[in-house]
PDB file of C-alpha atoms in Angstrom:
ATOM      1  CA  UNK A 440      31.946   2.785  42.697  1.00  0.00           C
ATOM      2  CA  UNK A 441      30.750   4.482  39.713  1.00  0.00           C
ATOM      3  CA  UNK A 442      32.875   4.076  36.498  1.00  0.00           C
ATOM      4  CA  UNK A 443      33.460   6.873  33.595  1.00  0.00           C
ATOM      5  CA  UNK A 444      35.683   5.709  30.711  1.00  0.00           C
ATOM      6  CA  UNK A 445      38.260   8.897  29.789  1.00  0.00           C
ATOM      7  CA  UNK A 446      39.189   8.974  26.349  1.00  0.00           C
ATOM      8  CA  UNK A 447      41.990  11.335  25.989  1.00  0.00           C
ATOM      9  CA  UNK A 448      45.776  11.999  25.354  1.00  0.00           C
ATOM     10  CA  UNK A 449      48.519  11.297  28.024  1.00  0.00           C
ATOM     11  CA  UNK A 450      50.879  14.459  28.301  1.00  0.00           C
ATOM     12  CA  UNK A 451      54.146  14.761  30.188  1.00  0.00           C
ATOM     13  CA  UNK A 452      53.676  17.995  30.857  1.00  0.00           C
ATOM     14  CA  UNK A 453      50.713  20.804  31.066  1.00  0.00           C
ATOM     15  CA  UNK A 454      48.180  19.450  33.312  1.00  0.00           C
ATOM     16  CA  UNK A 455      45.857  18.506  30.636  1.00  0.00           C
ATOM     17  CA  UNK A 456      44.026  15.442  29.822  1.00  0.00           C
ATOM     18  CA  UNK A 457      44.454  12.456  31.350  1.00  0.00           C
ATOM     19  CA  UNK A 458      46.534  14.174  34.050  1.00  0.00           C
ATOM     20  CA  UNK A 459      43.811  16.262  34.710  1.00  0.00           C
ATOM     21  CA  UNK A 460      40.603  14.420  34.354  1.00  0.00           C
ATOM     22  CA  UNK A 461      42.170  10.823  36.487  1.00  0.00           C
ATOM     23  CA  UNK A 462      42.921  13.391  39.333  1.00  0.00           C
ATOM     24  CA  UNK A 463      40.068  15.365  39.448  1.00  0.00           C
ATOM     25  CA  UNK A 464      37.447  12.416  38.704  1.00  0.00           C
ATOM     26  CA  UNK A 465      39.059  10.389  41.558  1.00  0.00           C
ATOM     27  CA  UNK A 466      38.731  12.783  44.220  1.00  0.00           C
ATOM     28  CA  UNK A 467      35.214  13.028  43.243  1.00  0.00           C
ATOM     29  CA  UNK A 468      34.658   9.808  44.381  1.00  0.00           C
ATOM     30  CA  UNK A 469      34.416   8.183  40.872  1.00  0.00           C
ATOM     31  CA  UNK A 470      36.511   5.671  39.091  1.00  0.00           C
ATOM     32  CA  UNK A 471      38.106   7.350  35.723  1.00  0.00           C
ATOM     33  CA  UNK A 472      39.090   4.561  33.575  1.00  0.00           C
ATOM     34  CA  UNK A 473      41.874   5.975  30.994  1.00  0.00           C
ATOM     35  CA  UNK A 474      41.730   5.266  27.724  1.00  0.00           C
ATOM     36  CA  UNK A 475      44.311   6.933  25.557  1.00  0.00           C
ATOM     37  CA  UNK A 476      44.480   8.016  22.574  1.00  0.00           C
ATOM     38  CA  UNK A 477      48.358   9.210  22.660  1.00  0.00           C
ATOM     39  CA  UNK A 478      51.294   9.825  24.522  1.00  0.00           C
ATOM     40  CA  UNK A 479      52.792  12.525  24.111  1.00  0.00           C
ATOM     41  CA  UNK A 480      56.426  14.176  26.036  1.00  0.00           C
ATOM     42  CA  UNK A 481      54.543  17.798  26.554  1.00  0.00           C
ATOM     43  CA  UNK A 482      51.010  19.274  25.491  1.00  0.00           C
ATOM     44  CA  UNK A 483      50.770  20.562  22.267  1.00  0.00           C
ATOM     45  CA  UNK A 484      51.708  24.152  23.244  1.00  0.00           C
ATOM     46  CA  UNK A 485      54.811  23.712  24.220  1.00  0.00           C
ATOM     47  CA  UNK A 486      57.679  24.352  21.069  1.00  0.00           C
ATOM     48  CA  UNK A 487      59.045  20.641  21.160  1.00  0.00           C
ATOM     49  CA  UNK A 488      56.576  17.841  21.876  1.00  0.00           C
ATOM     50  CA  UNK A 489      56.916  14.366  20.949  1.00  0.00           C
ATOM     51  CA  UNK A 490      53.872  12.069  20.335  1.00  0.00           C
ATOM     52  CA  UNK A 491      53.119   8.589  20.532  1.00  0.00           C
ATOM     53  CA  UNK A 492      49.349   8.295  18.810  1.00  0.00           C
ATOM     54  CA  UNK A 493      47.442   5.267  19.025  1.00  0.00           C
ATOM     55  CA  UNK A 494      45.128   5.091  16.819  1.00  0.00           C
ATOM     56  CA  UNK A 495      45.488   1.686  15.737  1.00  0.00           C
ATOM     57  CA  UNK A 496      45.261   0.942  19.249  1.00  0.00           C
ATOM     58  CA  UNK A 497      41.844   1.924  20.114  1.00  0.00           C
ATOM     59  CA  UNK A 498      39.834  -0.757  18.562  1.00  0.00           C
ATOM     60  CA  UNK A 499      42.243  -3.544  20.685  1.00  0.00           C
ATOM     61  CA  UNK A 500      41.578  -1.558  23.971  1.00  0.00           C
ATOM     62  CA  UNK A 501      38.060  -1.708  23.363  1.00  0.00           C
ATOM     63  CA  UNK A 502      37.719  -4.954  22.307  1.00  0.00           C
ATOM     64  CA  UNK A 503      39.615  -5.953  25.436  1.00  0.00           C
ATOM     65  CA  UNK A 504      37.053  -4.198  27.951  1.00  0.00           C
ATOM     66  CA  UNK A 505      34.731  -5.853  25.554  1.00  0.00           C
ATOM     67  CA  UNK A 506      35.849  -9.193  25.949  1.00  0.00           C
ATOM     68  CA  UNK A 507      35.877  -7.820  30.090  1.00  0.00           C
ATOM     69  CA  UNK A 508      32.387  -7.505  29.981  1.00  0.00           C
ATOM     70  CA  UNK A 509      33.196  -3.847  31.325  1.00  0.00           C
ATOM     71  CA  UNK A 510      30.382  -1.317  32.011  1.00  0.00           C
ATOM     72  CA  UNK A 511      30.215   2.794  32.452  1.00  0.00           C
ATOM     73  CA  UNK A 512      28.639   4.968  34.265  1.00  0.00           C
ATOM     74  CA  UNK A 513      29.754   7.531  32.025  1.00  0.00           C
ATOM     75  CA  UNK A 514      31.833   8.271  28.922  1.00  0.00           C
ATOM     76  CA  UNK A 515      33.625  11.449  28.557  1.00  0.00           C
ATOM     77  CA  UNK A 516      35.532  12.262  25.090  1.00  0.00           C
ATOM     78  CA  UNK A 517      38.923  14.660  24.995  1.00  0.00           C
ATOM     79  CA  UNK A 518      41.288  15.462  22.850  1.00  0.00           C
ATOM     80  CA  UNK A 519      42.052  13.235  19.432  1.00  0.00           C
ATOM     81  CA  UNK A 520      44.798  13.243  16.719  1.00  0.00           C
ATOM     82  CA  UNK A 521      42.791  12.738  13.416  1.00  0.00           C
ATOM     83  CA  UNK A 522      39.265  11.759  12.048  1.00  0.00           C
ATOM     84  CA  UNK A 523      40.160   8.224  12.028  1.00  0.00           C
ATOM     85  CA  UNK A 524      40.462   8.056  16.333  1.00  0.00           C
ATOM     86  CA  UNK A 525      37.252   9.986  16.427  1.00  0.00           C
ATOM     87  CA  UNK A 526      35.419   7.333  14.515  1.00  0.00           C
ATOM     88  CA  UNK A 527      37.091   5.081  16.967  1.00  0.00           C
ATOM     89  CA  UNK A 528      35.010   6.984  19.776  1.00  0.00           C
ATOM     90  CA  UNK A 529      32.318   6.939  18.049  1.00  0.00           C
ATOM     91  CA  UNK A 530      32.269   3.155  17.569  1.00  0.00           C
ATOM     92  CA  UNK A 531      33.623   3.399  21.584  1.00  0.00           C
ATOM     93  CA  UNK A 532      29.684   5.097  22.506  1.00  0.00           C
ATOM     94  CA  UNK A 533      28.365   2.940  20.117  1.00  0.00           C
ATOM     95  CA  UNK A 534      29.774  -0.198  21.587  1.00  0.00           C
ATOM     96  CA  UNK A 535      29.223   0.869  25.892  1.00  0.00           C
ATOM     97  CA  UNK A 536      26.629   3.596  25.937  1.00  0.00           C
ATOM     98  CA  UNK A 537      23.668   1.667  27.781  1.00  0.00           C
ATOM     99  CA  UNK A 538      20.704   2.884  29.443  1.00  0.00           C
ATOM    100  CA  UNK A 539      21.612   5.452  32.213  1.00  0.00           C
ATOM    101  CA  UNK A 540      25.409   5.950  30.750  1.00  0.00           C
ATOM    102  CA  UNK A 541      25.861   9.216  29.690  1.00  0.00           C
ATOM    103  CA  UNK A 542      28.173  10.581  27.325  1.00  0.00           C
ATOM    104  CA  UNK A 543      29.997  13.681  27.693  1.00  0.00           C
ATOM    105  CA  UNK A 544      31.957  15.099  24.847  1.00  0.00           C
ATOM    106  CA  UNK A 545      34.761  18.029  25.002  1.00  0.00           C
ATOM    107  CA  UNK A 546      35.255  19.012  21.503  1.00  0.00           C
ATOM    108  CA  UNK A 547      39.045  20.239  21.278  1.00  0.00           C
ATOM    109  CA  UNK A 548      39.086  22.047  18.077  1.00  0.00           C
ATOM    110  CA  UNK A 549      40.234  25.270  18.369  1.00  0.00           C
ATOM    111  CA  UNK A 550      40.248  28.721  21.120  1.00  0.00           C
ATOM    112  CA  UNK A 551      40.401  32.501  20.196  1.00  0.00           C
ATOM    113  CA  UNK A 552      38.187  32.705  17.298  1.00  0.00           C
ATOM    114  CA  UNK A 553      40.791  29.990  15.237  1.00  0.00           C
ATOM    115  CA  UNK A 554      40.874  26.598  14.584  1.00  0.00           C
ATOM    116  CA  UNK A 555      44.373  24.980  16.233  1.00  0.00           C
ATOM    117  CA  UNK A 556      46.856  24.476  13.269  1.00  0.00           C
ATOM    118  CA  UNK A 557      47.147  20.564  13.636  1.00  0.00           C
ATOM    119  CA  UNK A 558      43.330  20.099  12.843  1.00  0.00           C
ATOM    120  CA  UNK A 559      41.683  20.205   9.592  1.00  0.00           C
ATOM    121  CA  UNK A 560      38.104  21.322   8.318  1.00  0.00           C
ATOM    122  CA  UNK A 561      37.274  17.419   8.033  1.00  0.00           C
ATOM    123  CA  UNK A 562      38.465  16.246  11.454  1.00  0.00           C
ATOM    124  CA  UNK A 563      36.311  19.575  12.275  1.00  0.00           C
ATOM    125  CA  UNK A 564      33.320  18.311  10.709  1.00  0.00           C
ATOM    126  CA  UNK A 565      33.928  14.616  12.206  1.00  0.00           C
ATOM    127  CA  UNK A 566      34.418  15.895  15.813  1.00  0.00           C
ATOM    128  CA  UNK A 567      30.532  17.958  15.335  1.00  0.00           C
ATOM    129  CA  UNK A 568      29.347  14.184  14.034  1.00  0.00           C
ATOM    130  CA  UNK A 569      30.631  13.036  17.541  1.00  0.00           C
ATOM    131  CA  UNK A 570      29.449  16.142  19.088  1.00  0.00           C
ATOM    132  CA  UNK A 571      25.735  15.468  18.411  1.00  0.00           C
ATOM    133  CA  UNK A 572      25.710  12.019  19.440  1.00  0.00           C
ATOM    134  CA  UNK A 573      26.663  13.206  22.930  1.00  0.00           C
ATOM    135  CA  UNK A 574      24.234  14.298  26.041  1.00  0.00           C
ATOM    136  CA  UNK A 575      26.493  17.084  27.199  1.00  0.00           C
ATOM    137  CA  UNK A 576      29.062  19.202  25.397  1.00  0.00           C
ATOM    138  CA  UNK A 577      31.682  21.352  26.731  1.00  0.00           C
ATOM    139  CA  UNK A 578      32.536  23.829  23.851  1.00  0.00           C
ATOM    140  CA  UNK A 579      34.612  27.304  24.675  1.00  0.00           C
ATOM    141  CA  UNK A 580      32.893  30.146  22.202  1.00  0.00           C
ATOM    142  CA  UNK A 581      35.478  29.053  19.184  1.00  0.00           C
ATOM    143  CA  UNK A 582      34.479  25.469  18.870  1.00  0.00           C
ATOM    144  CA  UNK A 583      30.650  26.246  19.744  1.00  0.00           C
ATOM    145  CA  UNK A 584      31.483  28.927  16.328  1.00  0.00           C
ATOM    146  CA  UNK A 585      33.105  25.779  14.713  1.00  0.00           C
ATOM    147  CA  UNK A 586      30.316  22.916  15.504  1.00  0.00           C
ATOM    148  CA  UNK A 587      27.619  25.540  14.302  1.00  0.00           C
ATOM    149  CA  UNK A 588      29.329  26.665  11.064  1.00  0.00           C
ATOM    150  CA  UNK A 589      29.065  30.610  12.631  1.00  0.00           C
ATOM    151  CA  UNK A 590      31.195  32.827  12.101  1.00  0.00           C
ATOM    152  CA  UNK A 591      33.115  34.053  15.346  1.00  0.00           C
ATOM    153  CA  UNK A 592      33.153  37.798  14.547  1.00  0.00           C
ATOM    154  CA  UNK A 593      29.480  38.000  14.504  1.00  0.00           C
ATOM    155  CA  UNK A 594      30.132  37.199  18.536  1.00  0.00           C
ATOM    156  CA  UNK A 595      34.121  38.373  19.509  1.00  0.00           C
ATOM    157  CA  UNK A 596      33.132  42.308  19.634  1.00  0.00           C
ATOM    158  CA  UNK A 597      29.969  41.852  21.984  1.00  0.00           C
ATOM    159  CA  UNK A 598      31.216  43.138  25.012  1.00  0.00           C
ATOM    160  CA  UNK A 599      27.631  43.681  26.826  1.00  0.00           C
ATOM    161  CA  UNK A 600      26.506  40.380  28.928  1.00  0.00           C
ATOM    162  CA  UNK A 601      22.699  40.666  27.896  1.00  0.00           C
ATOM    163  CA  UNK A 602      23.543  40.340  24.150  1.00  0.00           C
ATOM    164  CA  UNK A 603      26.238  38.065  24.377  1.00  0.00           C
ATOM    165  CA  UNK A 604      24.072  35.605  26.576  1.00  0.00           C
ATOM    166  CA  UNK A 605      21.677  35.947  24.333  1.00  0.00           C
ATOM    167  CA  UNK A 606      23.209  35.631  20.976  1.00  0.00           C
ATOM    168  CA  UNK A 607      25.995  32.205  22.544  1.00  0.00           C
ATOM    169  CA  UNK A 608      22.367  30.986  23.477  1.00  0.00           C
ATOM    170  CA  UNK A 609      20.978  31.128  20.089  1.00  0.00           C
ATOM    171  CA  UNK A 610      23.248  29.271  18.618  1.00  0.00           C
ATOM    172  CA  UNK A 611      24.136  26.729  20.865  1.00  0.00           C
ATOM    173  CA  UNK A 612      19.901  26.237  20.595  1.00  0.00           C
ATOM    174  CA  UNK A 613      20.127  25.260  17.006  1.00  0.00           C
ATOM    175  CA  UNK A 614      23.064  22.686  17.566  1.00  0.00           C
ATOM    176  CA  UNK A 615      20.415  21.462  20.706  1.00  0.00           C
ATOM    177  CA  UNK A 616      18.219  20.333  17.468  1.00  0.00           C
ATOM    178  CA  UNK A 617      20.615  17.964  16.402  1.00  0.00           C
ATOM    179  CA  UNK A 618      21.452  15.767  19.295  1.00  0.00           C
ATOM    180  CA  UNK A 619      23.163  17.275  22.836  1.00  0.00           C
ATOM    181  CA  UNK A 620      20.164  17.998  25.607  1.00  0.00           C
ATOM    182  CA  UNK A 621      22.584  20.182  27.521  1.00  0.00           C
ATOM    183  CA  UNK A 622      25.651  22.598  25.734  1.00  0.00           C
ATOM    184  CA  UNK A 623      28.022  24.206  28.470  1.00  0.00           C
ATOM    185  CA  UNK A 624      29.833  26.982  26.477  1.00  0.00           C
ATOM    186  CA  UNK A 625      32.929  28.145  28.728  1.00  0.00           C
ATOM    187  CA  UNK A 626      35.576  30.506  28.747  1.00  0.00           C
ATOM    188  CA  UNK A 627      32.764  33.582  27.552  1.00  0.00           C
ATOM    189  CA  UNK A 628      34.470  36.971  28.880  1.00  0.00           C
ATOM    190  CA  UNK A 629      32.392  39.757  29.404  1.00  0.00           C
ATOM    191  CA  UNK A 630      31.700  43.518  31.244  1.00  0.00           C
ATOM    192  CA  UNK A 631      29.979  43.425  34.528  1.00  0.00           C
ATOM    193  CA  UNK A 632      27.031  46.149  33.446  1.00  0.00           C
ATOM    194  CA  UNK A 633      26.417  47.504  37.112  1.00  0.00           C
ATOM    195  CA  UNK A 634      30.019  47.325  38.108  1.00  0.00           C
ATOM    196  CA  UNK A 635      32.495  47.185  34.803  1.00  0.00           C
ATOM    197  CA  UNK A 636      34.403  44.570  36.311  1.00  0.00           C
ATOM    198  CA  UNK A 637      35.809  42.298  33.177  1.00  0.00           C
ATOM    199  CA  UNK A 638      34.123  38.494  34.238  1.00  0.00           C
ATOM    200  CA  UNK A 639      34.635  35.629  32.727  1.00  0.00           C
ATOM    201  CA  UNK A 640      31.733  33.056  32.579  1.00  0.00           C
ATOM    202  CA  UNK A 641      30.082  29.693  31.699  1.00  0.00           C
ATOM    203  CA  UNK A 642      26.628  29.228  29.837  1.00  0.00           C
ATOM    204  CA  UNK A 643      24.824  26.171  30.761  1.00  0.00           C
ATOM    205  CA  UNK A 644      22.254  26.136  27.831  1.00  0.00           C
ATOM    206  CA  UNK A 645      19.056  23.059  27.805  1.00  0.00           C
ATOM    207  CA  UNK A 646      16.500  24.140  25.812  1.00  0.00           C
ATOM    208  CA  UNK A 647      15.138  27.003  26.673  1.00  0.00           C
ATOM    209  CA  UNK A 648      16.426  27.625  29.756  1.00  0.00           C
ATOM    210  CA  UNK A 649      20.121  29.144  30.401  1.00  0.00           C
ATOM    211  CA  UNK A 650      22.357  29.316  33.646  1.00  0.00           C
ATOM    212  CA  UNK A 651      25.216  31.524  33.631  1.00  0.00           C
ATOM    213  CA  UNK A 652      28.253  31.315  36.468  1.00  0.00           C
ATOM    214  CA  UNK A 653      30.946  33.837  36.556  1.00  0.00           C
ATOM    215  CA  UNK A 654      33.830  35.033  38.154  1.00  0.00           C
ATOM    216  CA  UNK A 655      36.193  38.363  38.486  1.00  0.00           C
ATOM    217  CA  UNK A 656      38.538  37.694  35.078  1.00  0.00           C
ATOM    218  CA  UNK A 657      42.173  37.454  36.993  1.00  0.00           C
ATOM    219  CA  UNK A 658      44.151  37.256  33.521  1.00  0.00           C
ATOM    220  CA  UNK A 659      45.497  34.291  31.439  1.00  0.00           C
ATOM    221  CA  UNK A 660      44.943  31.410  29.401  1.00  0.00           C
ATOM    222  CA  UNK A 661      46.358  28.023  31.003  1.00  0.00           C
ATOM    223  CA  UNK A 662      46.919  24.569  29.791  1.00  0.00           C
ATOM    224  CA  UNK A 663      44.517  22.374  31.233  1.00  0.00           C
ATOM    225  CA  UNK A 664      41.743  24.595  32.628  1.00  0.00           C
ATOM    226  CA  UNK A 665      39.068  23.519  30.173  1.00  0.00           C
ATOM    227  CA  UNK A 666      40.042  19.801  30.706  1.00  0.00           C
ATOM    228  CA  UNK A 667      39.628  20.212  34.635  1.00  0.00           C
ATOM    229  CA  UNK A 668      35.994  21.996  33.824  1.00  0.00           C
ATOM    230  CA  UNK A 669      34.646  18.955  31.576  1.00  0.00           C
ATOM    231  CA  UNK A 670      36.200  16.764  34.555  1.00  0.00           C
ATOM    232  CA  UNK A 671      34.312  17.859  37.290  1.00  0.00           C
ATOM    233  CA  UNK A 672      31.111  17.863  35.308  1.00  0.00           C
ATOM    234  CA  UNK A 673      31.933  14.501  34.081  1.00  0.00           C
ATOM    235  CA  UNK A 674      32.798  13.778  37.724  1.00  0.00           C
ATOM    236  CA  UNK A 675      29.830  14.944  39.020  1.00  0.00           C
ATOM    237  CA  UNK A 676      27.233  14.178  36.563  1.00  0.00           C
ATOM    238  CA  UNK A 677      28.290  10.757  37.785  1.00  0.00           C
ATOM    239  CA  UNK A 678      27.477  11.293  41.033  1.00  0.00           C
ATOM    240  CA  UNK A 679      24.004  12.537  40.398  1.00  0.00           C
ATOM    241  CA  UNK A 680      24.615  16.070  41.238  1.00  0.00           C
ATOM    242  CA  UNK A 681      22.781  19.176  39.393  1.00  0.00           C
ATOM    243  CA  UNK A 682      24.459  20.793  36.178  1.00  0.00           C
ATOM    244  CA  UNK A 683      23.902  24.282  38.083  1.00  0.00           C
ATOM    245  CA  UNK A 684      26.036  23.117  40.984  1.00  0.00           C
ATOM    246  CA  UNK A 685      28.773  21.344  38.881  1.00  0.00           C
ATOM    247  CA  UNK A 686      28.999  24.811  36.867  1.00  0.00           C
ATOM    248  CA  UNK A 687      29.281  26.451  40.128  1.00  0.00           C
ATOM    249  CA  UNK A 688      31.835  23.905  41.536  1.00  0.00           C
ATOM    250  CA  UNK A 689      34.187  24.073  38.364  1.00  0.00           C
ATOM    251  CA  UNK A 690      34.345  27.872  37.827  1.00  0.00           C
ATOM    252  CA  UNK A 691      35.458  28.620  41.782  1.00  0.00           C
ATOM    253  CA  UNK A 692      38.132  25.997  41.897  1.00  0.00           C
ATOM    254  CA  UNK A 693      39.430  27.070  38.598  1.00  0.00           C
ATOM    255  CA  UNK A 694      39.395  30.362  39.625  1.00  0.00           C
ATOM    256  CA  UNK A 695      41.279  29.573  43.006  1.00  0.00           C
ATOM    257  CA  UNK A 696      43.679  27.826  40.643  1.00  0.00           C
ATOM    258  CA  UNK A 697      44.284  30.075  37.991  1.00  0.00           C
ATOM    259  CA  UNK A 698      44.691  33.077  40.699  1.00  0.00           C
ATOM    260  CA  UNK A 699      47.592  31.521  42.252  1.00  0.00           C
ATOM    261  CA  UNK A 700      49.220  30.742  38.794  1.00  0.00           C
ATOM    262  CA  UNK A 701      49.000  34.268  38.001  1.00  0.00           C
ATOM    263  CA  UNK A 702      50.140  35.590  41.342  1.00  0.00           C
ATOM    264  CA  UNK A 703      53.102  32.931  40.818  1.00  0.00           C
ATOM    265  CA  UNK A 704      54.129  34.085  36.997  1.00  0.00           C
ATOM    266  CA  UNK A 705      53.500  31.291  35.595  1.00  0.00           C
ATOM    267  CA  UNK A 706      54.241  30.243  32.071  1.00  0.00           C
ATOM    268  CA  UNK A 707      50.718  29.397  30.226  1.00  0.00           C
ATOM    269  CA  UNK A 708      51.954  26.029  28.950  1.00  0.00           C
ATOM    270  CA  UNK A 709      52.564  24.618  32.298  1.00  0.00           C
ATOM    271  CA  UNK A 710      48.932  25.153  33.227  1.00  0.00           C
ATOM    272  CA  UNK A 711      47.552  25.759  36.788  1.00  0.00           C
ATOM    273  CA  UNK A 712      48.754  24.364  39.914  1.00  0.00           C
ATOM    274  CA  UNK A 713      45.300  22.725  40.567  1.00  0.00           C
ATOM    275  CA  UNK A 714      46.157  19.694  43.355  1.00  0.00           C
ATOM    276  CA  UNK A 715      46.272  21.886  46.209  1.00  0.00           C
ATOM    277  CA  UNK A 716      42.650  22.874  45.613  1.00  0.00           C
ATOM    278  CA  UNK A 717      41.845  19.129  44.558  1.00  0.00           C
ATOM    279  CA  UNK A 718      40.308  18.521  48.711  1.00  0.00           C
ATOM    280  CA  UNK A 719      37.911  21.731  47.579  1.00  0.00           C
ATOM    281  CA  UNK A 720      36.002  19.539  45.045  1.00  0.00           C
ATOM    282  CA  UNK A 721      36.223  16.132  47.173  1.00  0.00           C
ATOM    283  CA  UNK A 722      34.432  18.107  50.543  1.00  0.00           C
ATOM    284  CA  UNK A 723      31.270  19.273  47.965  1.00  0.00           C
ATOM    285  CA  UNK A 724      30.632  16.057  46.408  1.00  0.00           C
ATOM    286  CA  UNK A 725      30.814  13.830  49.674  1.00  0.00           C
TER     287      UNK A 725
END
């Protein structure tokens, strides 16, 4: 069975992280093998949340699978407390990437043209070190802003989907330069031109060429729904399926998800009720 080592946070509640990604991954017919980098009662979001971080921890789980002789198929980087645990990813690639593993990197900065409160500018600049040592990168529009040193108003007011393609595409093309063969901006919300419809879309950008995948924009922001997307390409990247497809795969079952949390009322923190929708990804990837 092919292997992907998860480094990420633990979380209570929210459907995020490790909850998300050891679900998803499994069903896809790959082994996720956790490696966390806290525990924490609830996701950051929520008003009280109590955290466990382990950053002295990572080097002994590492030098454990080390002394295990372990090997990955994949290895797909999530959320992280400080600088200090993303040097300890770092020396994680440096340490397991071999020939044929490839590394995946979600770069949890920031959402909504702002940088989240409990990171600074130098974790910032430490997670885009990490960021260009990876093949793939999952960045919504604020951290691709963030890695790129743009400034996110240049983008936020471009409502048609020509430009906005076209400028996201631009940019992610001169972060390309400097390491990741393949950028996957999500979350990018846009106007249907032939219909007006408000979509929401992701950008699939490797050199020159661009693949965009959207869907009818139901409403909402949820815990956990970027975390699922970088899962499933993870997921199936291991399983040798196309980018195109996994974009494809990730955007409907979201979208099945996020409808039903919307129709449902509920709260944003508690993110999307994705495990009855779980069989969806398992029946593609078989």
């Amino acid at each position: 069975m092919k292997k992907i080592a998860v480094i990420n946070d633990l979380s209570g509640f929210g459907r995020c992280s490790l909850t998300a990604a050891i679900s998803t991954i499994s069903v896809m017919g790959v082994q996720p093998c956790p490696f966390p980098t806290a525990v924490l009662s609830a996701q950051t979001g929520y008003k009280d949340s109590y955290c466990v971080e382990l950053t002295d921890k990572m080097p002994l789980f590492q030098s454990s699978w080390e002394k295990m002789q372990a090997s990955f198929d994949g290895i797909y980087t999530g959320f992280a407390i400080n600088e200090q645990q993303i040097q300890h990813m770092i020396d994680f690639v440096e340490a397991f990437q071999k020939k044929g593993t490839f590394f995946l990197a979600d770069p949890i900065m920031g959402d909504h043209g702002k940088r989240f409160d409990i990171f600074t500018p130098l974790f910032c600049e430490k997670m885009r070190e990490l960021a260009k040592r990876a093949d793939i990168i999952t960045p919504n529009i604020t951290e691709l802003c963030i890695l790129t040193g743009t400034d996110y108003r240049i983008i936020e007011n471009i409502a048609e989907e020509k430009e906005l393609i076209t400028t996201v595409h631009q940019i992610a093309s001169e972060f390309q330069k400097e390491g990741p063969q393949s950028i996957v901006v999500t979350g990018i919300q846009f106007q249907d031109e032939q219909t007006g419809e408000n979509k929401i879309g992701n950008l699939a950008i490797q050199g020159k060429d661009t693949y965009m995948s959207s869907f009818p924009y139901i409403g909402g922001s949820y815990s956990g729904t970027g975390d699922l997307f970088a899962s499933i390409i993870a997921g199936g990247i291991a399983r040798g399926k196309k980018l195109e497809e996994l974009i494809d795969l990730a955007g409907a079952f979201i979208e099945k998800a996020i409808t039903d949390a919307v129709a449902a009322g509920i709260p944003r923190d508690e993110g999307v009720e994705y495990e009855r929708y779980l069989y969806f990804i398992g029946d593609v990837v078989k």
